[in-house]
Amino acid sequence: MTAVAQLDDLINYLDASPSPFHAADSAAQRLLAGGFEPMLLTNPWPDAPAAGFVVRGGALVAWRRGTAALPHAPLRIVGAHTDSPCLRIKPRPDTGLLGWKQLGVEVYGGALVNSWLDRDLGLAGRVVLRDGSSADVAVDAPICRVAQLAIHLDRDVNERGLQLDKQAHLTPIWGTGVAQPGEFNRWLSEQIDVGSEEIAAWELSLFDRTPASILGADGSLLASGRIDNQVSCWAGIDALVSAEPASAIAVVALFDHEEVGSASTTGAAGPLLEQVLERLSAAFGTSRSDYLTQLASSSCVSADGAHAVHPNYPDRHEPDHRPLVNHGPAIKLNSNQRY
């Protein structure tokens, strides 16, 4: 694939992945097209394909066994995460006052909250039904907007700086009139074509509808939401599909909930990767002793975003460590073992 084709494919991935669930599904579709076989953790694995993957919620683990790899061959793992800071819809979101209908939201992760102001916001994520099934939804339409206070009512904002209260100032507007309990639930049921009484819960994010694009007069930059860290997700999956490992097992782990600490069933601190690797070991006929030997000879690289030096704020970067944009990957080391 040419560099231009790769960039187009990355843009398509970013635009198709407005939530962690969609990012995992977009990765799964690429793996299926590359001949990978889906597996379920809820089923027995008497054996396992040489190239396969598992999806759990907004997370995915995929592998490709080398053509000459022994059952206890070393693992070469790349980890990334599907989630990004955003605004999440609350369980009881119907609110508003003074003639405005609004949606209750919670800030997810370390969001730069002012970047969510005055943007056309769509909605995406997963809805769980009362029968236990689920449905993914992506409404790429201007559903709501977090409106900033007009300059006429905040004259010194440019001198004082914008100060936003996450509870009071980030509640998006999505209509006019008097807010009615259950109104969002009814609207959501229409989007997925089910009765409103069938909806049990949801995990829904607002997203900026501005599509990914090439930026700059020289076309040297990519602008998009969710670059942290869906770029690494795409790169890992693209590399795995193209890989031809010989004596090792290549693995890509796309975790969810990294932005809030990774301590979940689909986070890097959770059991997902360990469970998949142990299931593979058993399916490939590896003994417990050989599995532990395999882990000792394996490696894992955490792939995430690094901040290039900002031209308007060079003083915010350590003088001897200023990553330059478009100069290749950065290798990050931390003596406190944070990465």
mmCIF file of C-alpha atoms in Angstrom:
data_model
loop_
_atom_site.group_PDB
_atom_site.id
_atom_site.type_symbol
_atom_site.label_atom_id
_atom_site.label_comp_id
_atom_site.label_asym_id
_atom_site.label_seq_id
_atom_site.Cartn_x
_atom_site.Cartn_y
_atom_site.Cartn_z
ATOM 1 C CA MET A 1 0.000 0.000 0.000
ATOM 2 C CA THR A 2 1.359 3.421 -0.953
ATOM 3 C CA ALA A 3 1.798 6.178 1.617
ATOM 4 C CA VAL A 4 -1.130 8.090 0.117
ATOM 5 C CA ALA A 5 -3.342 4.997 0.265
ATOM 6 C CA GLN A 6 -2.303 4.391 3.875
ATOM 7 C CA LEU A 7 -3.176 7.949 4.818
ATOM 8 C CA ASP A 8 -6.581 7.631 3.142
ATOM 9 C CA ASP A 9 -7.149 4.379 5.016
ATOM 10 C CA LEU A 10 -6.215 6.038 8.319
ATOM 11 C CA ILE A 11 -8.680 8.864 7.648
ATOM 12 C CA ASN A 12 -11.399 6.331 6.874
ATOM 13 C CA TYR A 13 -10.629 4.507 10.135
ATOM 14 C CA LEU A 14 -10.806 7.686 12.220
ATOM 15 C CA ASP A 15 -14.073 8.802 10.641
ATOM 16 C CA ALA A 16 -15.615 5.346 11.119
ATOM 17 C CA SER A 17 -14.640 5.184 14.809
ATOM 18 C CA PRO A 18 -16.567 7.823 16.803
ATOM 19 C CA SER A 19 -16.627 5.582 19.905
ATOM 20 C CA PRO A 20 -14.459 2.753 21.332
ATOM 21 C CA PHE A 21 -17.059 0.223 20.179
ATOM 22 C CA HIS A 22 -16.826 1.502 16.621
ATOM 23 C CA ALA A 23 -13.017 1.614 16.777
ATOM 24 C CA ALA A 24 -12.923 -2.046 17.814
ATOM 25 C CA ASP A 25 -15.422 -2.945 15.091
ATOM 26 C CA SER A 26 -13.465 -1.000 12.448
ATOM 27 C CA ALA A 27 -10.353 -2.939 13.458
ATOM 28 C CA ALA A 28 -12.285 -6.220 13.358
ATOM 29 C CA GLN A 29 -13.515 -5.511 9.822
ATOM 30 C CA ARG A 30 -9.934 -4.976 8.662
ATOM 31 C CA LEU A 31 -8.861 -8.215 10.303
ATOM 32 C CA LEU A 32 -11.716 -10.164 8.724
ATOM 33 C CA ALA A 33 -10.740 -8.800 5.310
ATOM 34 C CA GLY A 34 -7.181 -9.944 6.042
ATOM 35 C CA GLY A 35 -8.247 -13.531 6.731
ATOM 36 C CA PHE A 36 -8.323 -13.412 10.536
ATOM 37 C CA GLU A 37 -10.894 -15.588 12.329
ATOM 38 C CA PRO A 38 -13.098 -14.199 15.131
ATOM 39 C CA MET A 39 -13.138 -16.124 18.423
ATOM 40 C CA LEU A 40 -15.436 -15.891 21.452
ATOM 41 C CA LEU A 41 -14.181 -16.013 25.028
ATOM 42 C CA THR A 42 -17.525 -17.487 26.044
ATOM 43 C CA ASN A 43 -16.858 -20.619 23.926
ATOM 44 C CA PRO A 44 -14.306 -23.423 24.500
ATOM 45 C CA TRP A 45 -11.106 -23.240 22.435
ATOM 46 C CA PRO A 46 -10.086 -26.829 21.677
ATOM 47 C CA ASP A 47 -7.795 -25.224 19.107
ATOM 48 C CA ALA A 48 -7.148 -21.730 17.775
ATOM 49 C CA PRO A 49 -6.497 -20.306 14.298
ATOM 50 C CA ALA A 50 -3.032 -19.117 13.364
ATOM 51 C CA ALA A 51 -4.556 -15.685 12.772
ATOM 52 C CA GLY A 52 -7.508 -14.648 14.897
ATOM 53 C CA PHE A 53 -8.994 -12.042 17.193
ATOM 54 C CA VAL A 54 -11.313 -11.464 20.143
ATOM 55 C CA VAL A 55 -13.572 -8.452 20.705
ATOM 56 C CA ARG A 56 -14.911 -7.543 24.117
ATOM 57 C CA GLY A 57 -16.856 -4.281 24.251
ATOM 58 C CA GLY A 58 -14.618 -1.504 22.972
ATOM 59 C CA ALA A 59 -11.461 -3.640 23.182
ATOM 60 C CA LEU A 60 -9.832 -6.121 20.806
ATOM 61 C CA VAL A 61 -6.940 -8.579 20.974
ATOM 62 C CA ALA A 62 -5.611 -10.064 17.727
ATOM 63 C CA TRP A 63 -2.754 -12.428 16.938
ATOM 64 C CA ARG A 64 -0.853 -13.969 14.057
ATOM 65 C CA ARG A 65 1.289 -17.037 14.677
ATOM 66 C CA GLY A 66 4.506 -17.241 12.691
ATOM 67 C CA THR A 67 4.804 -19.918 10.039
ATOM 68 C CA ALA A 68 7.740 -21.521 11.886
ATOM 69 C CA ALA A 69 6.650 -20.610 15.419
ATOM 70 C CA LEU A 70 6.736 -23.276 18.112
ATOM 71 C CA PRO A 71 3.761 -23.465 20.512
ATOM 72 C CA HIS A 72 5.757 -21.550 23.136
ATOM 73 C CA ALA A 73 7.228 -19.038 20.658
ATOM 74 C CA PRO A 74 7.876 -15.564 22.096
ATOM 75 C CA LEU A 75 5.088 -13.009 21.908
ATOM 76 C CA ARG A 76 5.675 -9.658 20.243
ATOM 77 C CA ILE A 77 2.882 -7.452 21.591
ATOM 78 C CA VAL A 78 1.829 -3.919 20.662
ATOM 79 C CA GLY A 79 -0.692 -2.233 22.954
ATOM 80 C CA ALA A 80 -2.862 0.803 22.178
ATOM 81 C CA HIS A 81 -6.237 2.160 23.321
ATOM 82 C CA THR A 82 -9.523 2.857 21.576
ATOM 83 C CA ASP A 83 -10.970 5.482 23.937
ATOM 84 C CA SER A 84 -10.467 9.251 23.915
ATOM 85 C CA PRO A 85 -11.565 12.096 26.213
ATOM 86 C CA CYS A 86 -15.146 13.095 25.465
ATOM 87 C CA LEU A 87 -18.556 13.943 26.884
ATOM 88 C CA ARG A 88 -20.601 10.901 27.946
ATOM 89 C CA ILE A 89 -24.402 10.909 28.167
ATOM 90 C CA LYS A 90 -25.666 10.405 31.721
ATOM 91 C CA PRO A 91 -28.143 7.590 32.570
ATOM 92 C CA ARG A 92 -30.887 10.179 33.192
ATOM 93 C CA PRO A 93 -29.950 12.939 30.765
ATOM 94 C CA ASP A 94 -33.175 14.933 30.300
ATOM 95 C CA THR A 95 -32.632 18.398 31.727
ATOM 96 C CA GLY A 96 -32.847 22.084 30.820
ATOM 97 C CA LEU A 97 -34.454 25.318 31.884
ATOM 98 C CA LEU A 98 -35.696 28.681 30.647
ATOM 99 C CA GLY A 99 -36.971 27.330 27.348
ATOM 100 C CA TRP A 100 -33.942 25.168 26.519
ATOM 101 C CA LYS A 101 -33.862 21.368 26.274
ATOM 102 C CA GLN A 102 -30.470 20.024 27.325
ATOM 103 C CA LEU A 103 -28.661 16.721 27.836
ATOM 104 C CA GLY A 104 -26.874 15.810 31.041
ATOM 105 C CA VAL A 105 -23.283 14.757 30.322
ATOM 106 C CA GLU A 106 -20.227 13.675 32.278
ATOM 107 C CA VAL A 107 -16.666 14.515 31.234
ATOM 108 C CA TYR A 108 -14.805 11.303 30.396
ATOM 109 C CA GLY A 109 -11.033 11.392 30.729
ATOM 110 C CA GLY A 110 -8.732 14.393 30.715
ATOM 111 C CA ALA A 111 -10.622 16.450 28.175
ATOM 112 C CA LEU A 112 -9.593 19.940 27.107
ATOM 113 C CA VAL A 113 -13.133 21.050 27.794
ATOM 114 C CA ASN A 114 -13.038 24.378 25.944
ATOM 115 C CA SER A 115 -12.416 22.452 22.704
ATOM 116 C CA TRP A 116 -15.981 21.113 22.957
ATOM 117 C CA LEU A 117 -17.572 24.549 22.775
ATOM 118 C CA ASP A 118 -19.611 25.673 19.757
ATOM 119 C CA ARG A 119 -19.167 22.498 17.730
ATOM 120 C CA ASP A 120 -21.776 20.392 15.957
ATOM 121 C CA LEU A 121 -21.866 17.231 18.045
ATOM 122 C CA GLY A 122 -23.037 13.802 16.963
ATOM 123 C CA LEU A 123 -23.672 10.789 19.169
ATOM 124 C CA ALA A 124 -22.192 7.295 19.112
ATOM 125 C CA GLY A 125 -21.764 4.238 21.298
ATOM 126 C CA ARG A 126 -23.641 1.160 22.450
ATOM 127 C CA VAL A 127 -27.185 0.593 23.696
ATOM 128 C CA VAL A 128 -28.028 -2.438 25.848
ATOM 129 C CA LEU A 129 -31.540 -3.869 25.579
ATOM 130 C CA ARG A 130 -33.527 -5.603 28.300
ATOM 131 C CA ASP A 131 -33.168 -9.004 26.623
ATOM 132 C CA GLY A 132 -29.385 -8.761 27.068
ATOM 133 C CA SER A 133 -28.588 -7.946 23.446
ATOM 134 C CA SER A 134 -26.910 -4.735 22.367
ATOM 135 C CA ALA A 135 -26.893 -2.391 19.401
ATOM 136 C CA ASP A 136 -24.233 0.064 18.293
ATOM 137 C CA VAL A 137 -25.413 3.475 17.185
ATOM 138 C CA ALA A 138 -23.690 6.347 15.390
ATOM 139 C CA VAL A 139 -25.783 9.427 14.639
ATOM 140 C CA ASP A 140 -23.611 11.596 12.413
ATOM 141 C CA ALA A 141 -25.889 14.604 12.589
ATOM 142 C CA PRO A 142 -25.756 17.879 14.554
ATOM 143 C CA ILE A 143 -27.686 16.588 17.562
ATOM 144 C CA CYS A 144 -26.499 19.122 20.094
ATOM 145 C CA ARG A 145 -24.038 21.911 20.887
ATOM 146 C CA VAL A 146 -22.292 23.233 23.992
ATOM 147 C CA ALA A 147 -22.857 26.952 23.549
ATOM 148 C CA GLN A 148 -20.325 29.436 24.866
ATOM 149 C CA LEU A 149 -21.477 32.617 26.566
ATOM 150 C CA ALA A 150 -21.531 35.580 24.180
ATOM 151 C CA ILE A 151 -18.688 38.084 24.480
ATOM 152 C CA HIS A 152 -21.235 40.802 25.313
ATOM 153 C CA LEU A 153 -21.997 39.002 28.600
ATOM 154 C CA ASP A 154 -18.376 38.103 29.397
ATOM 155 C CA ARG A 155 -16.397 41.192 28.399
ATOM 156 C CA ASP A 156 -13.122 40.341 30.132
ATOM 157 C CA VAL A 157 -12.940 36.686 29.079
ATOM 158 C CA ASN A 158 -9.936 37.294 26.816
ATOM 159 C CA GLU A 159 -7.962 38.952 29.594
ATOM 160 C CA ARG A 160 -9.171 36.773 32.495
ATOM 161 C CA GLY A 161 -9.177 33.517 30.596
ATOM 162 C CA LEU A 162 -12.087 31.161 29.980
ATOM 163 C CA GLN A 163 -13.179 29.344 33.128
ATOM 164 C CA LEU A 164 -15.597 26.458 32.721
ATOM 165 C CA ASP A 165 -17.418 24.547 35.435
ATOM 166 C CA LYS A 166 -17.848 20.962 34.215
ATOM 167 C CA GLN A 167 -21.276 20.652 35.838
ATOM 168 C CA ALA A 168 -22.696 24.059 34.995
ATOM 169 C CA HIS A 169 -21.190 25.117 31.672
ATOM 170 C CA LEU A 170 -20.810 21.953 29.573
ATOM 171 C CA THR A 171 -24.451 20.866 29.367
ATOM 172 C CA PRO A 172 -25.263 20.751 25.639
ATOM 173 C CA ILE A 173 -28.412 22.187 24.099
ATOM 174 C CA TRP A 174 -30.416 19.822 21.919
ATOM 175 C CA GLY A 175 -33.733 21.594 21.492
ATOM 176 C CA THR A 176 -36.184 24.206 22.703
ATOM 177 C CA GLY A 177 -39.174 23.920 24.980
ATOM 178 C CA VAL A 178 -39.703 22.158 28.292
ATOM 179 C CA ALA A 179 -37.572 19.079 28.992
ATOM 180 C CA GLN A 180 -39.646 15.939 29.484
ATOM 181 C CA PRO A 181 -38.492 12.850 31.425
ATOM 182 C CA GLY A 182 -37.758 9.971 29.052
ATOM 183 C CA GLU A 183 -37.497 12.200 25.977
ATOM 184 C CA PHE A 184 -33.922 11.178 25.169
ATOM 185 C CA ASN A 185 -34.803 7.521 25.655
ATOM 186 C CA ARG A 186 -37.659 7.830 23.178
ATOM 187 C CA TRP A 187 -35.483 9.640 20.640
ATOM 188 C CA LEU A 188 -32.730 7.035 21.020
ATOM 189 C CA SER A 189 -35.183 4.170 20.503
ATOM 190 C CA GLU A 190 -36.115 5.658 17.140
ATOM 191 C CA GLN A 191 -32.455 5.698 16.086
ATOM 192 C CA ILE A 192 -32.082 1.946 16.640
ATOM 193 C CA ASP A 193 -35.679 1.046 15.722
ATOM 194 C CA VAL A 194 -36.784 -0.521 18.997
ATOM 195 C CA GLY A 195 -39.434 0.346 21.555
ATOM 196 C CA SER A 196 -38.314 2.813 24.215
ATOM 197 C CA GLU A 197 -39.277 0.316 26.928
ATOM 198 C CA GLU A 198 -36.742 -2.158 25.490
ATOM 199 C CA ILE A 199 -33.738 0.046 26.326
ATOM 200 C CA ALA A 200 -32.042 -0.901 29.597
ATOM 201 C CA ALA A 201 -28.839 1.196 29.508
ATOM 202 C CA TRP A 202 -26.354 2.898 27.249
ATOM 203 C CA GLU A 203 -22.730 3.951 26.951
ATOM 204 C CA LEU A 204 -22.900 6.871 24.572
ATOM 205 C CA SER A 205 -20.395 9.587 23.686
ATOM 206 C CA LEU A 206 -20.767 12.891 21.945
ATOM 207 C CA PHE A 207 -18.286 13.454 19.144
ATOM 208 C CA ASP A 208 -17.189 16.360 16.984
ATOM 209 C CA ARG A 209 -18.621 15.792 13.506
ATOM 210 C CA THR A 210 -15.699 17.539 11.785
ATOM 211 C CA PRO A 211 -14.152 14.788 9.631
ATOM 212 C CA ALA A 212 -10.457 13.959 9.590
ATOM 213 C CA SER A 213 -8.600 15.964 6.965
ATOM 214 C CA ILE A 214 -5.216 16.817 5.501
ATOM 215 C CA LEU A 215 -4.056 20.149 6.872
ATOM 216 C CA GLY A 216 -1.622 22.779 5.645
ATOM 217 C CA ALA A 217 -0.831 24.410 2.330
ATOM 218 C CA ASP A 218 1.819 21.713 1.833
ATOM 219 C CA GLY A 219 -0.516 18.919 2.971
ATOM 220 C CA SER A 220 1.975 17.789 5.617
ATOM 221 C CA LEU A 221 -0.392 17.494 8.595
ATOM 222 C CA LEU A 222 -3.387 15.422 9.640
ATOM 223 C CA ALA A 223 -6.147 17.009 11.722
ATOM 224 C CA SER A 224 -8.718 14.831 13.452
ATOM 225 C CA GLY A 225 -10.475 14.042 16.683
ATOM 226 C CA ARG A 226 -9.442 10.897 18.570
ATOM 227 C CA ILE A 227 -5.875 10.896 17.200
ATOM 228 C CA ASP A 228 -5.026 9.890 20.780
ATOM 229 C CA ASN A 229 -5.033 6.990 20.401
ATOM 230 C CA GLN A 230 -6.860 5.626 17.386
ATOM 231 C CA VAL A 231 -3.858 6.398 15.197
ATOM 232 C CA SER A 232 -1.918 3.740 17.119
ATOM 233 C CA CYS A 233 -4.889 1.348 16.874
ATOM 234 C CA TRP A 234 -4.930 1.727 13.110
ATOM 235 C CA ALA A 235 -1.150 1.409 12.826
ATOM 236 C CA GLY A 236 -1.083 -1.743 14.954
ATOM 237 C CA ILE A 237 -3.857 -3.448 12.993
ATOM 238 C CA ASP A 238 -2.364 -2.390 9.645
ATOM 239 C CA ALA A 239 1.004 -3.813 10.706
ATOM 240 C CA LEU A 240 -0.527 -7.061 11.960
ATOM 241 C CA VAL A 241 -2.497 -7.648 8.756
ATOM 242 C CA SER A 242 0.680 -7.041 6.735
ATOM 243 C CA ALA A 243 2.991 -8.988 9.054
ATOM 244 C CA GLU A 244 4.699 -12.219 8.110
ATOM 245 C CA PRO A 245 6.140 -13.427 11.419
ATOM 246 C CA ALA A 246 8.358 -16.509 11.268
ATOM 247 C CA SER A 247 9.384 -17.780 14.685
ATOM 248 C CA ALA A 248 7.279 -15.495 16.908
ATOM 249 C CA ILE A 249 3.618 -14.728 17.601
ATOM 250 C CA ALA A 250 2.589 -11.167 16.743
ATOM 251 C CA VAL A 251 -0.134 -9.695 18.977
ATOM 252 C CA VAL A 252 -2.035 -6.399 18.959
ATOM 253 C CA ALA A 253 -4.048 -5.424 22.051
ATOM 254 C CA LEU A 254 -6.439 -2.497 21.737
ATOM 255 C CA PHE A 255 -7.669 -1.644 25.224
ATOM 256 C CA ASP A 256 -10.539 0.563 26.387
ATOM 257 C CA HIS A 257 -10.711 2.938 29.378
ATOM 258 C CA GLU A 258 -7.049 4.014 29.245
ATOM 259 C CA GLU A 259 -8.106 7.635 29.627
ATOM 260 C CA VAL A 260 -9.592 6.857 33.055
ATOM 261 C CA GLY A 261 -6.961 4.479 34.396
ATOM 262 C CA SER A 262 -7.369 1.150 32.526
ATOM 263 C CA ALA A 263 -8.771 -0.636 35.599
ATOM 264 C CA SER A 264 -11.722 -2.357 33.908
ATOM 265 C CA THR A 265 -12.525 -5.676 32.260
ATOM 266 C CA THR A 266 -11.372 -4.204 28.930
ATOM 267 C CA GLY A 267 -8.531 -2.022 30.230
ATOM 268 C CA ALA A 268 -4.809 -2.745 30.191
ATOM 269 C CA ALA A 269 -4.912 -3.379 33.961
ATOM 270 C CA GLY A 270 -7.743 -5.885 33.478
ATOM 271 C CA PRO A 271 -7.670 -9.596 32.596
ATOM 272 C CA LEU A 272 -8.459 -9.481 28.858
ATOM 273 C CA LEU A 273 -4.962 -9.838 27.385
ATOM 274 C CA GLU A 274 -3.895 -12.390 29.990
ATOM 275 C CA GLN A 275 -6.992 -14.480 29.323
ATOM 276 C CA VAL A 276 -6.486 -14.449 25.561
ATOM 277 C CA LEU A 277 -2.795 -15.365 25.819
ATOM 278 C CA GLU A 278 -3.520 -18.206 28.225
ATOM 279 C CA ARG A 279 -6.318 -19.498 25.986
ATOM 280 C CA LEU A 280 -3.948 -19.419 23.008
ATOM 281 C CA SER A 281 -1.267 -21.231 24.978
ATOM 282 C CA ALA A 282 -3.669 -24.031 25.874
ATOM 283 C CA ALA A 283 -5.094 -24.219 22.336
ATOM 284 C CA PHE A 284 -1.595 -24.433 20.849
ATOM 285 C CA GLY A 285 -0.735 -27.304 23.238
ATOM 286 C CA THR A 286 1.688 -25.428 25.471
ATOM 287 C CA SER A 287 2.301 -26.642 29.006
ATOM 288 C CA ARG A 288 2.053 -24.264 31.958
ATOM 289 C CA SER A 289 5.836 -24.350 32.352
ATOM 290 C CA ASP A 290 6.360 -23.575 28.661
ATOM 291 C CA TYR A 291 3.789 -20.775 28.874
ATOM 292 C CA LEU A 292 5.712 -19.096 31.684
ATOM 293 C CA THR A 293 8.916 -19.530 29.667
ATOM 294 C CA GLN A 294 7.126 -17.952 26.706
ATOM 295 C CA LEU A 295 6.129 -14.918 28.770
ATOM 296 C CA ALA A 296 9.685 -14.463 30.010
ATOM 297 C CA SER A 297 11.000 -14.304 26.448
ATOM 298 C CA SER A 298 8.251 -11.971 25.195
ATOM 299 C CA SER A 299 8.038 -8.186 24.838
ATOM 300 C CA CYS A 300 5.307 -5.554 24.828
ATOM 301 C CA VAL A 301 5.439 -2.041 23.383
ATOM 302 C CA SER A 302 2.904 0.589 24.448
ATOM 303 C CA ALA A 303 1.996 2.698 21.422
ATOM 304 C CA ASP A 304 0.426 6.081 22.153
ATOM 305 C CA GLY A 305 0.675 9.719 21.180
ATOM 306 C CA ALA A 306 3.667 11.947 21.939
ATOM 307 C CA HIS A 307 3.401 15.740 22.056
ATOM 308 C CA ALA A 308 5.421 17.559 19.427
ATOM 309 C CA VAL A 309 6.804 20.889 20.604
ATOM 310 C CA HIS A 310 4.145 23.613 20.287
ATOM 311 C CA PRO A 311 5.412 26.643 18.322
ATOM 312 C CA ASN A 312 3.393 29.066 20.464
ATOM 313 C CA TYR A 313 4.417 27.492 23.782
ATOM 314 C CA PRO A 314 8.017 26.261 23.427
ATOM 315 C CA ASP A 315 8.615 27.083 27.106
ATOM 316 C CA ARG A 316 6.225 24.262 28.118
ATOM 317 C CA HIS A 317 8.651 21.644 26.797
ATOM 318 C CA GLU A 318 11.902 20.519 28.357
ATOM 319 C CA PRO A 319 14.645 22.324 26.366
ATOM 320 C CA ASP A 320 16.617 19.136 25.670
ATOM 321 C CA HIS A 321 13.573 17.036 24.791
ATOM 322 C CA ARG A 322 11.491 18.723 22.133
ATOM 323 C CA PRO A 323 9.961 16.212 19.706
ATOM 324 C CA LEU A 324 9.635 17.727 16.233
ATOM 325 C CA VAL A 325 6.507 17.178 14.169
ATOM 326 C CA ASN A 326 6.806 14.738 11.238
ATOM 327 C CA HIS A 327 10.282 13.594 12.284
ATOM 328 C CA GLY A 328 9.287 10.033 12.987
ATOM 329 C CA PRO A 329 8.243 8.128 16.119
ATOM 330 C CA ALA A 330 9.301 9.178 19.608
ATOM 331 C CA ILE A 331 10.610 6.646 22.129
ATOM 332 C CA LYS A 332 9.414 7.717 25.573
ATOM 333 C CA LEU A 333 11.217 6.722 28.763
ATOM 334 C CA ASN A 334 10.182 7.551 32.327
ATOM 335 C CA SER A 335 12.239 6.843 35.433
ATOM 336 C CA ASN A 336 9.063 6.671 37.523
ATOM 337 C CA GLN A 337 7.860 3.771 35.360
ATOM 338 C CA ARG A 338 4.742 5.534 34.148
ATOM 339 C CA TYR A 339 5.758 4.473 30.634
#
